N, CA, C and O atoms as a DFTB+ gen file, in Angstrom:
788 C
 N C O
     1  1      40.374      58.316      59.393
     2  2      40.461      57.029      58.700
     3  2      40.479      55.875      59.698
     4  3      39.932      54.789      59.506
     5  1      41.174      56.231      60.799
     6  2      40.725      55.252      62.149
     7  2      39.963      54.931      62.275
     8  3      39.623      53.765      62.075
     9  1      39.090      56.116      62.810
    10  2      38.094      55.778      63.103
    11  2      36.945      55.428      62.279
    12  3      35.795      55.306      62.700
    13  1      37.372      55.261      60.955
    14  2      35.954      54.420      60.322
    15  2      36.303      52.827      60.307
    16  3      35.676      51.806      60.585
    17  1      37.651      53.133      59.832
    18  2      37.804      51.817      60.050
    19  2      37.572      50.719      61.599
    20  3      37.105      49.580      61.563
    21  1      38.013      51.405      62.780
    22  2      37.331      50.545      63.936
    23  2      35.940      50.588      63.683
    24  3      35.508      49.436      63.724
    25  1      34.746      51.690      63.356
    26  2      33.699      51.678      62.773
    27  2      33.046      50.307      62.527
    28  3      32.358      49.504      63.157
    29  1      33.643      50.440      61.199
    30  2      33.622      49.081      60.297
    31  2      33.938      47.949      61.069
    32  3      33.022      47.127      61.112
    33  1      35.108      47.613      61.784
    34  2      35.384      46.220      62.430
    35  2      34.244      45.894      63.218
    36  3      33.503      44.912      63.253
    37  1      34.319      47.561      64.183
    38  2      32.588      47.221      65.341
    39  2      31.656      46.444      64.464
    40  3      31.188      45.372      64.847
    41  1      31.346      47.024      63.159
    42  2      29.746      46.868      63.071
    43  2      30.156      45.331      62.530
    44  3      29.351      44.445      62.815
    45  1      31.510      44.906      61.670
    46  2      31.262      43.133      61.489
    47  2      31.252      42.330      62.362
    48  3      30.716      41.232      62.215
    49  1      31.854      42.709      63.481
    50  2      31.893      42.287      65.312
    51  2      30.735      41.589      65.303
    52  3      30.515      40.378      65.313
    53  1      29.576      43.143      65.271
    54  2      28.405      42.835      65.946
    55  2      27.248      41.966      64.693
    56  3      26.067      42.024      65.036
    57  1      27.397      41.554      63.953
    58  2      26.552      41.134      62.698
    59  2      27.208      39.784      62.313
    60  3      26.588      38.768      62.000
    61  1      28.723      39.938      62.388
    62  2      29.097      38.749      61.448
    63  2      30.114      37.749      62.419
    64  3      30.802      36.893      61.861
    65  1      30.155      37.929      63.951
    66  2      31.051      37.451      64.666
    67  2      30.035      36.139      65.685
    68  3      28.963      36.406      66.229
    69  1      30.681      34.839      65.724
    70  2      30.044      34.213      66.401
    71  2      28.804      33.550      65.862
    72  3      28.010      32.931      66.570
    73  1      28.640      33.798      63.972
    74  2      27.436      33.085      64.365
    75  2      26.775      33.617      63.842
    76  3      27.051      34.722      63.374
    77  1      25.164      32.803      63.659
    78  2      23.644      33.730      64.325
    79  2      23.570      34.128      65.124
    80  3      24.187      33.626      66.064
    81  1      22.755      35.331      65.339
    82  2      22.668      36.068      66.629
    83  2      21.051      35.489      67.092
    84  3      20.738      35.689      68.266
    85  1      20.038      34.782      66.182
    86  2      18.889      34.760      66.627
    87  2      18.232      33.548      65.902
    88  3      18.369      33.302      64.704
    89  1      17.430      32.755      66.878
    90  2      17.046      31.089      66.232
    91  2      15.439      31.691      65.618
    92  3      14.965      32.751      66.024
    93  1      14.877      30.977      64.786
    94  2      13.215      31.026      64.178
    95  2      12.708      30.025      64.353
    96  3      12.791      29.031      63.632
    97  1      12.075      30.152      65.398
    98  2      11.216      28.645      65.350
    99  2       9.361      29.328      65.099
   100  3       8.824      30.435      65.134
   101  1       8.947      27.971      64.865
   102  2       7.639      27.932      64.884
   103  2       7.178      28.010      66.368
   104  3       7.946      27.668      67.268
   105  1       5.392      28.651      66.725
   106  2       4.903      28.655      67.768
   107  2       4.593      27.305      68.348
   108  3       4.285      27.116      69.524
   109  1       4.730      26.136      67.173
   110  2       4.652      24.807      67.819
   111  2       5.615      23.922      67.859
   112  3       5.630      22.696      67.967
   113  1       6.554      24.872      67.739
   114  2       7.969      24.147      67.864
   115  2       8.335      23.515      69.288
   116  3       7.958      23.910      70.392
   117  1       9.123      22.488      68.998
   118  2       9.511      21.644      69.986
   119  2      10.850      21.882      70.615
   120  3      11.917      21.511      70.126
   121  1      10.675      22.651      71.948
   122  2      12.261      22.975      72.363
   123  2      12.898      22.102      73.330
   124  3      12.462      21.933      74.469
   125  1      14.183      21.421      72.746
   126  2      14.595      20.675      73.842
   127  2      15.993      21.225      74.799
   128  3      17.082      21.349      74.238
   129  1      15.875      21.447      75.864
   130  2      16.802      21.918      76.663
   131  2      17.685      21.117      77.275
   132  3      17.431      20.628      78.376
   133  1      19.438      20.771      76.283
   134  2      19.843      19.242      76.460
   135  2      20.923      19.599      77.503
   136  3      20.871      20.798      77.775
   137  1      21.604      19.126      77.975
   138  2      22.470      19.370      79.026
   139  2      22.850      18.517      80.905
   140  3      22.199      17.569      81.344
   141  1      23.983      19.185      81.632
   142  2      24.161      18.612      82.919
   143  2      23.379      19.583      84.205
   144  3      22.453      20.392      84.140
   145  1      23.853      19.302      84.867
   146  2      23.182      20.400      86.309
   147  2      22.827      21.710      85.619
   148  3      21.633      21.992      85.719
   149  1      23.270      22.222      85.219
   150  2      22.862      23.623      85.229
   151  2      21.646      23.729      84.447
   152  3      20.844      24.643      84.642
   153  1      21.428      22.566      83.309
   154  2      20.662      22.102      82.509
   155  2      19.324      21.955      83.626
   156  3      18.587      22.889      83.943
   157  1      19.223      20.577      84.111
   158  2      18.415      19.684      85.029
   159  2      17.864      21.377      85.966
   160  3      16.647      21.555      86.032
   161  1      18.878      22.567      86.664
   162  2      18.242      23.061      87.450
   163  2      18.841      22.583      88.800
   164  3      18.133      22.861      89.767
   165  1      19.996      21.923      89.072
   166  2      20.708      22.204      90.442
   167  2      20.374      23.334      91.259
   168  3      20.299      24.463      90.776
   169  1      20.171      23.095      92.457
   170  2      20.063      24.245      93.609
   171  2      18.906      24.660      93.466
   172  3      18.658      25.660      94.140
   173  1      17.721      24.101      92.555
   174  2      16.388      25.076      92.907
   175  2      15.857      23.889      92.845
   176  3      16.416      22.794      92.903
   177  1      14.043      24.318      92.648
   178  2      12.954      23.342      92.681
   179  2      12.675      23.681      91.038
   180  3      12.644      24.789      90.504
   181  1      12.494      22.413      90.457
   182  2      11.820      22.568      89.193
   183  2      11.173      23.676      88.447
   184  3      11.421      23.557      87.247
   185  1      10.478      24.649      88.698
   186  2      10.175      25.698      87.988
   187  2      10.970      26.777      88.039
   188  3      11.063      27.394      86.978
   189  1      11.762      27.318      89.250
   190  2      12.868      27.935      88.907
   191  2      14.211      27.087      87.772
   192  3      15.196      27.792      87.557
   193  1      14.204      26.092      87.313
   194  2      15.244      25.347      86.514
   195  2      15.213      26.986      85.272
   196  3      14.478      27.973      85.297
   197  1      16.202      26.658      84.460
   198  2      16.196      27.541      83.651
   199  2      15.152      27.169      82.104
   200  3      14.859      28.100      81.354
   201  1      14.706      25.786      81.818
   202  2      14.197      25.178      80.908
   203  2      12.451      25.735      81.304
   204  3      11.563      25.840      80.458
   205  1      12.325      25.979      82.527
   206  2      10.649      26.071      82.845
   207  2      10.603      27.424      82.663
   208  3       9.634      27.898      82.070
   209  1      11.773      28.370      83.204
   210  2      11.779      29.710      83.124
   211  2      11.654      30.072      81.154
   212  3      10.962      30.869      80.520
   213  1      12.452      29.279      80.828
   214  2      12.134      30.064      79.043
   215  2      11.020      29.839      78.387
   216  3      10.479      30.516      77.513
   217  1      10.485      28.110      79.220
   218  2       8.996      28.317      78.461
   219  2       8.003      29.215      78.577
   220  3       7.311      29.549      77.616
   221  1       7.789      29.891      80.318
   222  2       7.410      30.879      80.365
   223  2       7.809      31.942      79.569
   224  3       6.978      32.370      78.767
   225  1       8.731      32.377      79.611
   226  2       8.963      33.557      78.935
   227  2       8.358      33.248      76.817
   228  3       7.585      33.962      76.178
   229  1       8.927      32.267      76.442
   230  2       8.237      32.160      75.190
   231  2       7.184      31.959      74.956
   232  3       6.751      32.571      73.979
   233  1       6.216      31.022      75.694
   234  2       5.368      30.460      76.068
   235  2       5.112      29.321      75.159
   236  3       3.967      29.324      74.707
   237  1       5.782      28.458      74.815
   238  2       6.051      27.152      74.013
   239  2       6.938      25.841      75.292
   240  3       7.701      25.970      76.249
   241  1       6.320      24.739      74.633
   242  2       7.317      23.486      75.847
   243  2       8.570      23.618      75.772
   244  3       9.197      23.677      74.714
   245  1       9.241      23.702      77.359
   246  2      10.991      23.804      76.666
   247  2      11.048      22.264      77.464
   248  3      10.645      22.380      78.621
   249  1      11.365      21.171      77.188
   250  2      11.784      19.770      77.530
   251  2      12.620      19.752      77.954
   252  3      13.554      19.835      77.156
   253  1      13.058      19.630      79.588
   254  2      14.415      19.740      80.243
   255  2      14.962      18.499      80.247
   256  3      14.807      17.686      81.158
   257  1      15.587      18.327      79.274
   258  2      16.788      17.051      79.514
   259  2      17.765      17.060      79.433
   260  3      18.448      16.764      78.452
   261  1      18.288      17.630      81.120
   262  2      19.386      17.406      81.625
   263  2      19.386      16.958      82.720
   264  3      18.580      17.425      83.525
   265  1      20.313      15.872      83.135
   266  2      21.009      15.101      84.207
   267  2      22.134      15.770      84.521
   268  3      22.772      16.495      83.759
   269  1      22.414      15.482      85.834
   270  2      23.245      16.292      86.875
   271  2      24.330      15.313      87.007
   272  3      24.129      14.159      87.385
   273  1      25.498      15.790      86.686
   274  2      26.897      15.002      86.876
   275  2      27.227      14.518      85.927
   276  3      28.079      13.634      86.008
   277  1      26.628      14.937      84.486
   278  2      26.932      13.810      83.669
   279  2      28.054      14.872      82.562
   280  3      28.072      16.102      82.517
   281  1      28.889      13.908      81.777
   282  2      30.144      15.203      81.118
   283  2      29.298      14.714      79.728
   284  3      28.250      14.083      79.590
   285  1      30.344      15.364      78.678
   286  2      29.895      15.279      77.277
   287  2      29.974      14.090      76.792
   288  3      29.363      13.928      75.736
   289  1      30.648      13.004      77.309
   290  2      30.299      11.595      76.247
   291  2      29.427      10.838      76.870
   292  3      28.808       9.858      76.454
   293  1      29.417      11.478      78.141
   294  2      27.733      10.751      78.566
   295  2      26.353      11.169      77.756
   296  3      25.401      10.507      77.340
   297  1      26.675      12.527      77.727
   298  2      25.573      13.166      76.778
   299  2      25.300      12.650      75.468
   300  3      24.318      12.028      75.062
   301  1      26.522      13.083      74.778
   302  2      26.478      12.492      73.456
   303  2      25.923      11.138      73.536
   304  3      25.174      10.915      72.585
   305  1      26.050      10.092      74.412
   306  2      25.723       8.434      74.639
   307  2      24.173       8.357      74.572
   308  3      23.511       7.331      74.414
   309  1      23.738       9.555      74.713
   310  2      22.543       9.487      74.990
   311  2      21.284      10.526      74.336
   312  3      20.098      10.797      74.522
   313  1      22.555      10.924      73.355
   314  2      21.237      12.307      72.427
   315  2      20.685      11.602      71.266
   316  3      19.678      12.169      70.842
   317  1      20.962      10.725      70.724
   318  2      19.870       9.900      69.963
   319  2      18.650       9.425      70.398
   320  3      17.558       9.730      69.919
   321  1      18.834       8.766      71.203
   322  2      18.107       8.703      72.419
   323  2      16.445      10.250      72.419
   324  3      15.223      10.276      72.275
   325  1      17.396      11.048      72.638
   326  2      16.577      12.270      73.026
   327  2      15.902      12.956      71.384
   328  3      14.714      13.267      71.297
   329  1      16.845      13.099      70.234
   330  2      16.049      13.208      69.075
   331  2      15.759      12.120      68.565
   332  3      16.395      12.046      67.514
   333  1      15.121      11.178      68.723
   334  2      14.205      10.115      67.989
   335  2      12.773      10.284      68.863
   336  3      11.621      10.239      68.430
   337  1      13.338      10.537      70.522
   338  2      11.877      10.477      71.496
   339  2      11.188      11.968      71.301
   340  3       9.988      11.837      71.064
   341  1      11.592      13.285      71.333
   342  2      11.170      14.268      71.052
   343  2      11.101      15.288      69.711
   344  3      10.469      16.335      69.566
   345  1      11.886      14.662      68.903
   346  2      11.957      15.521      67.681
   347  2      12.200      16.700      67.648
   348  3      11.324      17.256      66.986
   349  1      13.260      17.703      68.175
   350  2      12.962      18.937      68.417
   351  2      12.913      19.371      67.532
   352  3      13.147      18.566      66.630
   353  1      12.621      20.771      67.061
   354  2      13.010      21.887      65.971
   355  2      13.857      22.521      66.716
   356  3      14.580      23.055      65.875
   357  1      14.332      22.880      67.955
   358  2      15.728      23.690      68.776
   359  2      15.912      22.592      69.588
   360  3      15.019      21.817      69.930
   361  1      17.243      22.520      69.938
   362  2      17.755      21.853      71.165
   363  2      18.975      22.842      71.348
   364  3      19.675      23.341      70.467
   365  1      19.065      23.028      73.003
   366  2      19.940      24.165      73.562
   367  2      20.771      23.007      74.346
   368  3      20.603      22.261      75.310
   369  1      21.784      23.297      73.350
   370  2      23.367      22.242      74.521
   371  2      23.797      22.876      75.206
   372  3      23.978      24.030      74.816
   373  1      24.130      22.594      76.331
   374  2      25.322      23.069      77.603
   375  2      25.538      21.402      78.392
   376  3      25.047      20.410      78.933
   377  1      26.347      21.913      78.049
   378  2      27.751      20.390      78.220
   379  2      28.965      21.145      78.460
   380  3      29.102      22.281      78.006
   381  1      30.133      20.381      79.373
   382  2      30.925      21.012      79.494
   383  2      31.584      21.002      80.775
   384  3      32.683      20.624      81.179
   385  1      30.765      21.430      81.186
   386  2      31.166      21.805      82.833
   387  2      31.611      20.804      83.702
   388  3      32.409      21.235      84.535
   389  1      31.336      19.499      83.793
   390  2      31.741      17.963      84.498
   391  2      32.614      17.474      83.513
   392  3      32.972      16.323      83.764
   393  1      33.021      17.884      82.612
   394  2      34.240      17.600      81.877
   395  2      35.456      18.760      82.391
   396  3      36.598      18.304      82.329
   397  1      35.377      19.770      82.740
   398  2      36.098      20.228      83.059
   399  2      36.452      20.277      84.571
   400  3      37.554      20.595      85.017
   401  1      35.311      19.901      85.334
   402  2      35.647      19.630      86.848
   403  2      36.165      18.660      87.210
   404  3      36.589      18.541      88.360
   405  1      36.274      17.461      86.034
   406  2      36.626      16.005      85.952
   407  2      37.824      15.788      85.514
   408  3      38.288      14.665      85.710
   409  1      38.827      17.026      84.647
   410  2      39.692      17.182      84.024
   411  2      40.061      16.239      82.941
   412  3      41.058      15.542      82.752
   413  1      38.703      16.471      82.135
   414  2      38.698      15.466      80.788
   415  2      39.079      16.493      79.615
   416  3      38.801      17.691      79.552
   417  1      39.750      15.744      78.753
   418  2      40.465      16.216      77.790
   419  2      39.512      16.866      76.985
   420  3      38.419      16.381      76.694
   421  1      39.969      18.065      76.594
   422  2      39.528      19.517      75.876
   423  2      39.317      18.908      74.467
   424  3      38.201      19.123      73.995
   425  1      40.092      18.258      73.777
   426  2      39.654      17.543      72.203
   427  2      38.831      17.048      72.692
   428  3      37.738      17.614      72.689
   429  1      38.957      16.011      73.210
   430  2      37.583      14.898      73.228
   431  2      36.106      15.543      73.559
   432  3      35.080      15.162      72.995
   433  1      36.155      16.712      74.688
   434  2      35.122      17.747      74.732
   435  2      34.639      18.221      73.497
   436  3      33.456      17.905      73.373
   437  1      35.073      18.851      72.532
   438  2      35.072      19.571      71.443
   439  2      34.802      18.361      70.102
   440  3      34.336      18.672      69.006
   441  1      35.112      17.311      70.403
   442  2      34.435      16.118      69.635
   443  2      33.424      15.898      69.626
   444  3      32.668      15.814      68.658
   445  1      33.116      15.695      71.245
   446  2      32.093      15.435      71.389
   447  2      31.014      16.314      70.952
   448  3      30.119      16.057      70.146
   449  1      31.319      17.835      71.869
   450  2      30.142      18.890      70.832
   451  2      30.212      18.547      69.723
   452  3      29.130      18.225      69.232
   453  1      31.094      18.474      69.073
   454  2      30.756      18.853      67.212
   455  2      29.806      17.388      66.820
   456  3      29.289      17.508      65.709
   457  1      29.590      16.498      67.276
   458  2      28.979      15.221      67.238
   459  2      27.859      15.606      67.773
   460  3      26.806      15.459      67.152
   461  1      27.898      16.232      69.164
   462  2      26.057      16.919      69.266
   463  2      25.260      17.318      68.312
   464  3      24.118      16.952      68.035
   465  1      26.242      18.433      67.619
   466  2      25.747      19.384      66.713
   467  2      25.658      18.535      65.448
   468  3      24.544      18.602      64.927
   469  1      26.639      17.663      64.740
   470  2      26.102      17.487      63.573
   471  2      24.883      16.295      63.800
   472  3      24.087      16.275      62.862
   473  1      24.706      15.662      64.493
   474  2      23.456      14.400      64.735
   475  2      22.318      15.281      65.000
   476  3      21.312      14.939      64.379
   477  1      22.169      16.402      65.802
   478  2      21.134      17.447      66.023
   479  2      20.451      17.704      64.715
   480  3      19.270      17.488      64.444
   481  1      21.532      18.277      63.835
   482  2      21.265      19.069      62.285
   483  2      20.690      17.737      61.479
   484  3      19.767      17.878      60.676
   485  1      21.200      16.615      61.697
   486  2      20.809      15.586      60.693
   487  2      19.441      15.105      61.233
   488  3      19.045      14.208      60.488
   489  1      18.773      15.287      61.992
   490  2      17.321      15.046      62.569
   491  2      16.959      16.166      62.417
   492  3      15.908      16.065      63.051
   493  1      16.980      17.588      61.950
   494  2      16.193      18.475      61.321
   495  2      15.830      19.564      62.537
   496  3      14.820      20.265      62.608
   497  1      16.957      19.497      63.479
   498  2      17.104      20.559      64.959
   499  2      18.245      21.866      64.502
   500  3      19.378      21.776      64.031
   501  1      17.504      22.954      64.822
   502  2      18.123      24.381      64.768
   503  2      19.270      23.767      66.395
   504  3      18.934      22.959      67.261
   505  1      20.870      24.688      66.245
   506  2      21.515      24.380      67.142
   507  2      21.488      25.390      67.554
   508  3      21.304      26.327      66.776
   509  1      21.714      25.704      69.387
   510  2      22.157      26.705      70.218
   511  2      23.328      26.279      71.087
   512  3      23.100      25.258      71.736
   513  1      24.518      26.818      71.251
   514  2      25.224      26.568      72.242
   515  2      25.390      27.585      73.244
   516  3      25.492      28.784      72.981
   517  1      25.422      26.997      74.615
   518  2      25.571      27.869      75.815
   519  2      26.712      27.540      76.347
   520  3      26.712      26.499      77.004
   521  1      27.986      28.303      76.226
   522  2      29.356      28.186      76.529
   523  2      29.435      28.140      78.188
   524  3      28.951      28.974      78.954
   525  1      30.171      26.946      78.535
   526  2      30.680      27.213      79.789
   527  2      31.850      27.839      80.314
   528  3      32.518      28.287      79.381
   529  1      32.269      28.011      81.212
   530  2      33.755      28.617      81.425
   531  2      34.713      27.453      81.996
   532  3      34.448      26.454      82.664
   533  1      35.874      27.933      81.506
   534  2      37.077      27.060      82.268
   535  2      37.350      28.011      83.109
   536  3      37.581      29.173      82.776
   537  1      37.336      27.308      84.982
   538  2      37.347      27.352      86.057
   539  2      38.693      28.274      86.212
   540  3      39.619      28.061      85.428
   541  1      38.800      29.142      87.061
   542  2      40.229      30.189      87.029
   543  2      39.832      31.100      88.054
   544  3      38.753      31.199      88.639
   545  1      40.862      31.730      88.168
   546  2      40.985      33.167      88.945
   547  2      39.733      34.421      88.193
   548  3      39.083      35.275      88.796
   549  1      39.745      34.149      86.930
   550  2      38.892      35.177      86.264
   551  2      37.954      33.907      85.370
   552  3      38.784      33.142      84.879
   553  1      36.510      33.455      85.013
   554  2      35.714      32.712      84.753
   555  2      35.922      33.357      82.914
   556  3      36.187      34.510      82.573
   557  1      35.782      32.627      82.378
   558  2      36.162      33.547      80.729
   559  2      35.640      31.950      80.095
   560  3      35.784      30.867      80.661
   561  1      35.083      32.184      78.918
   562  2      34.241      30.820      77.998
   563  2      35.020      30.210      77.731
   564  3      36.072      30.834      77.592
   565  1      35.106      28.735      77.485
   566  2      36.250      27.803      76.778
   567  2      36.193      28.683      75.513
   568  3      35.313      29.480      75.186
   569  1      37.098      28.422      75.010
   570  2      37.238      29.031      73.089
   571  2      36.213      27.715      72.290
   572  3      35.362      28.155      71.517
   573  1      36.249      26.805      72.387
   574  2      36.061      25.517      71.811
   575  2      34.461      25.933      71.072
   576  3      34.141      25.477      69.974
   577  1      33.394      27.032      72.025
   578  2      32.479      27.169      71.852
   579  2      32.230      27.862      70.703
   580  3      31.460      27.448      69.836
   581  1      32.929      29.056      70.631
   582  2      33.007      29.957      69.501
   583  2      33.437      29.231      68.577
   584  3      32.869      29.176      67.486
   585  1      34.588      28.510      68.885
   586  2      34.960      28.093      67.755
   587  2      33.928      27.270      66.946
   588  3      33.629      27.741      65.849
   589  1      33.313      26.060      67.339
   590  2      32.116      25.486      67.136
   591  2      31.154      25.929      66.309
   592  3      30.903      25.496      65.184
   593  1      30.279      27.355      67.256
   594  2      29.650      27.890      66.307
   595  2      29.838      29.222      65.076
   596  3      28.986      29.996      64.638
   597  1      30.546      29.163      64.924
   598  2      31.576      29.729      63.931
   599  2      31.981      28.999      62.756
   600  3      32.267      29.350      61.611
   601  1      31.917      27.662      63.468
   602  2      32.258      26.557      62.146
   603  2      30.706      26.377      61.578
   604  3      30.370      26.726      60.447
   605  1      29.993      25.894      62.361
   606  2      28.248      25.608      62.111
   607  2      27.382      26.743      61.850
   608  3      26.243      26.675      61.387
   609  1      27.991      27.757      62.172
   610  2      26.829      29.314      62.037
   611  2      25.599      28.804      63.103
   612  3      24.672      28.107      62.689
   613  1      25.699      29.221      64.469
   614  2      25.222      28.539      65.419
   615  2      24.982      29.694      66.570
   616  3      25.793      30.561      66.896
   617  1      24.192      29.570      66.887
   618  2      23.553      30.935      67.864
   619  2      24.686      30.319      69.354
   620  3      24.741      29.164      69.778
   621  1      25.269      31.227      69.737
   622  2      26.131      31.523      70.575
   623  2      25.635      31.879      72.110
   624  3      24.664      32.540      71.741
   625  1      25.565      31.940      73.439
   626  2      25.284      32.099      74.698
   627  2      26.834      31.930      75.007
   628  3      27.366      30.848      75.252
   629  1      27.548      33.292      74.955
   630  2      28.905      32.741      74.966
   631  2      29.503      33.229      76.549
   632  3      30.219      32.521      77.257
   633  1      29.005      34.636      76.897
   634  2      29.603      35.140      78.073
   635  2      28.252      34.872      79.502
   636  3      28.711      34.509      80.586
   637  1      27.294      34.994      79.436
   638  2      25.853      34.814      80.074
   639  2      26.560      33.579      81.475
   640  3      27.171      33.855      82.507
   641  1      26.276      32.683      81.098
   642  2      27.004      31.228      82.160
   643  2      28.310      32.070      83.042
   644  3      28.163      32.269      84.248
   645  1      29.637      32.553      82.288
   646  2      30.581      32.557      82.738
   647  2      30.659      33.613      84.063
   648  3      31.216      33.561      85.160
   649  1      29.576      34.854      83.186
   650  2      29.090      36.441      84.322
   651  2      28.544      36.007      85.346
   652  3      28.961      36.373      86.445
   653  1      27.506      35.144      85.234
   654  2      26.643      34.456      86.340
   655  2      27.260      33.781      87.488
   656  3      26.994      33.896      88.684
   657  1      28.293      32.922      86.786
   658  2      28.965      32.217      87.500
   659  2      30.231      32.921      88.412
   660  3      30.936      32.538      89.346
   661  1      30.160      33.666      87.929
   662  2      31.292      34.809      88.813
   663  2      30.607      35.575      89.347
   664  3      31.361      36.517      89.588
   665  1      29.249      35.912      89.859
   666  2      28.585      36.854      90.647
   667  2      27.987      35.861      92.066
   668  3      26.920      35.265      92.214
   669  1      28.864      35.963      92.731
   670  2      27.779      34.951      94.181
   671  2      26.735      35.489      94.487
   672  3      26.282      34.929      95.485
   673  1      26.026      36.400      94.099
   674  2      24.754      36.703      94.475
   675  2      23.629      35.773      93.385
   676  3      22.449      35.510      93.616
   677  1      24.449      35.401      92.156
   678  2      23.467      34.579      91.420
   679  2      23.333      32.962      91.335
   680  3      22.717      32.172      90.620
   681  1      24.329      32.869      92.559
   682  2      25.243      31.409      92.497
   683  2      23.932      30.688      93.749
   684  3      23.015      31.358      94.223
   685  1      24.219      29.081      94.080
   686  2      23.158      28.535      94.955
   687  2      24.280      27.706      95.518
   688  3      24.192      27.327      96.686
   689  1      25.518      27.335      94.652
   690  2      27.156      26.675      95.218
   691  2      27.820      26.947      94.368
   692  3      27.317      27.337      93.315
   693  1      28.857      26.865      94.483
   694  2      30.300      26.793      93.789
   695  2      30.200      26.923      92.307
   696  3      30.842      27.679      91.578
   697  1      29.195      25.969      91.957
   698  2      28.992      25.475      90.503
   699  2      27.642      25.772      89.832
   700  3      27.728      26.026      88.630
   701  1      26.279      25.791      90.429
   702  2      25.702      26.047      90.104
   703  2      24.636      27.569      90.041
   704  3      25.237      28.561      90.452
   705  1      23.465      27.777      89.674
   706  2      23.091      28.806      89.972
   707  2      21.381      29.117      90.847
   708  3      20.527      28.250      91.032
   709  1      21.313      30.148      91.132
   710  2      20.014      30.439      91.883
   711  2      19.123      30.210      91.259
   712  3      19.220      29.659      90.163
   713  1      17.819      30.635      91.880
   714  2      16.810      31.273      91.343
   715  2      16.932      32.473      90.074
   716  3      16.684      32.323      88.878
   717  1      17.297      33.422      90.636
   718  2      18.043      34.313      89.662
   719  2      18.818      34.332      88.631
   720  3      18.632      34.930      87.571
   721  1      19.846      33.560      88.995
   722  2      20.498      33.292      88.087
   723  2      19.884      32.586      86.782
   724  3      19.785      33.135      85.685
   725  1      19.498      31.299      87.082
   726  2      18.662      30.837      86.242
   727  2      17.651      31.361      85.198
   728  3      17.459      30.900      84.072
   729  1      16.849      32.741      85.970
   730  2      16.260      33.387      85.366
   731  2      17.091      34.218      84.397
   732  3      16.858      34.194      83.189
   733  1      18.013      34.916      84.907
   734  2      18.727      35.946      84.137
   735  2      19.215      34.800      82.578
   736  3      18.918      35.123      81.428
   737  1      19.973      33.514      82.929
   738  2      20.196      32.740      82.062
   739  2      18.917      32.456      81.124
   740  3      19.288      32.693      79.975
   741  1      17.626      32.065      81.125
   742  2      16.747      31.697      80.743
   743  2      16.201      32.932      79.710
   744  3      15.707      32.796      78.590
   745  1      16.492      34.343      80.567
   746  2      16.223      35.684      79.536
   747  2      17.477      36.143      78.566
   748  3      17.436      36.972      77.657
   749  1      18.188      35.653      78.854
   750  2      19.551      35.959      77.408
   751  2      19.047      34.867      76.508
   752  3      19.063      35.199      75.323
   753  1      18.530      33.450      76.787
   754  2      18.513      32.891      75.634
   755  2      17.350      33.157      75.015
   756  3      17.495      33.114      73.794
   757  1      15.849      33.512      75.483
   758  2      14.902      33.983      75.318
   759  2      15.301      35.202      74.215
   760  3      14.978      35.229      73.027
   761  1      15.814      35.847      74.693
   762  2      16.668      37.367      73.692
   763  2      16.551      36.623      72.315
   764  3      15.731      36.949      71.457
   765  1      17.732      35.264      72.142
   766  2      17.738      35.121      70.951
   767  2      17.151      33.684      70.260
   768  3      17.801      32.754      69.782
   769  1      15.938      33.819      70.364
   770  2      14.689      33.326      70.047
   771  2      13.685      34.216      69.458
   772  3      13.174      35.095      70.151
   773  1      13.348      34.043      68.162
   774  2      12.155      34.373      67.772
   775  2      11.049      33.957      66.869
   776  3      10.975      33.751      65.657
   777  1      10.102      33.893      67.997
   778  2       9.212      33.047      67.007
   779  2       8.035      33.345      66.089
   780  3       7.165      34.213      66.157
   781  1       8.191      32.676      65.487
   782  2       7.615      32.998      63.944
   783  2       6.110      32.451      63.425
   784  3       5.969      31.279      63.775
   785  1       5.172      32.868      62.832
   786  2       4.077      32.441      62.258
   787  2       4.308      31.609      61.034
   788  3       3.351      31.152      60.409
């Protein structure tokens, strides 16, 4: 009886936890890749960025707009901005990380996402979030993320950033990531993408 029942928890885990597990876009869909450094592609040259790596892999435009250093109410200051000029059908947030190196308050972070996300949805954009980690002895996702897409039913990148970021072989400094890394990041979100006729 245990064991059906852990059974059972596994399989709602894996189906009903976190979310969508997978975005549908069209082959002429417009992907915008919104975000800070890790976004923009710190530590490499432009086609290693992680935004050039997924268009390859999908083979659709991924629009890298992200700036380096900037936290979430800079972002938010500036994503209207970005859906009126591109229109996406996906935009992939990662925000986060210069709010937490900056030691800006965790509500106001989590405001701010949920303000990404609902202005995204009201211009007619599928949401993705890519969780960052709060900085520690062991790298582990803010909660704020899950929580987020859990509230929105929102495709999740929840552990991907945090693994990366704790492996120095995928790292380029402290904070950002390689070549590799980037790639490995660029193929988890690729995973949950599929596009549709």
């Amino acid at each position: 009886m245990i064991r059906i029942t852990l059974l059972m928890f596994m399989v709602t885990c894996l189906y009903g936890c976190g979310g969508n597990n997978t975005v549908q876009i069209s082959p002429y869909a417009n992907i915008v890749a919104f975000g800070d450094s890790l976004t923009q592609g710190v530590g490499v040259d432009k086609p290693n960025s992680y935004p050039t790596k997924l268009a390859s892999e999908l083979g659709i435009e991924v629009i890298n707009s992200g700036i380096s250093g900037q936290t979430s109410s800079q972002g938010l200051a500036r994503l209207n901005t970005v859906l009126t000029t591109h229109m996406p059908s996906l935009i992939i947030i990662c925000y986060g990380g210069n709010d937490v190196l900056q030691n800006k308050s965790k509500t106001q972070l989590e405001a701010n996402l949920r303000q990404m996300i609902i202005r995204s949805k009201q211009h007619g954009a599928q949401v993705m979030l890519v969780a960052v980690p709060q900085f520690g002895l062991l790298l582990s996702p803010m909660p704020v993320y899950k929580k987020l897409a859990d509230e929105y039913d929102l495709v999740l990148i929840e552990d991907t950033l945090p693994d990366l970021l704790g492996d120095a072989s995928k790292k380029s400094d402290r904070v950002h990531l390689n070549a590799q890394g980037y790639a490995l990041l660029a193929s988890e979100i690729a995973r949950h993408i599929e596009i549709t006729n």
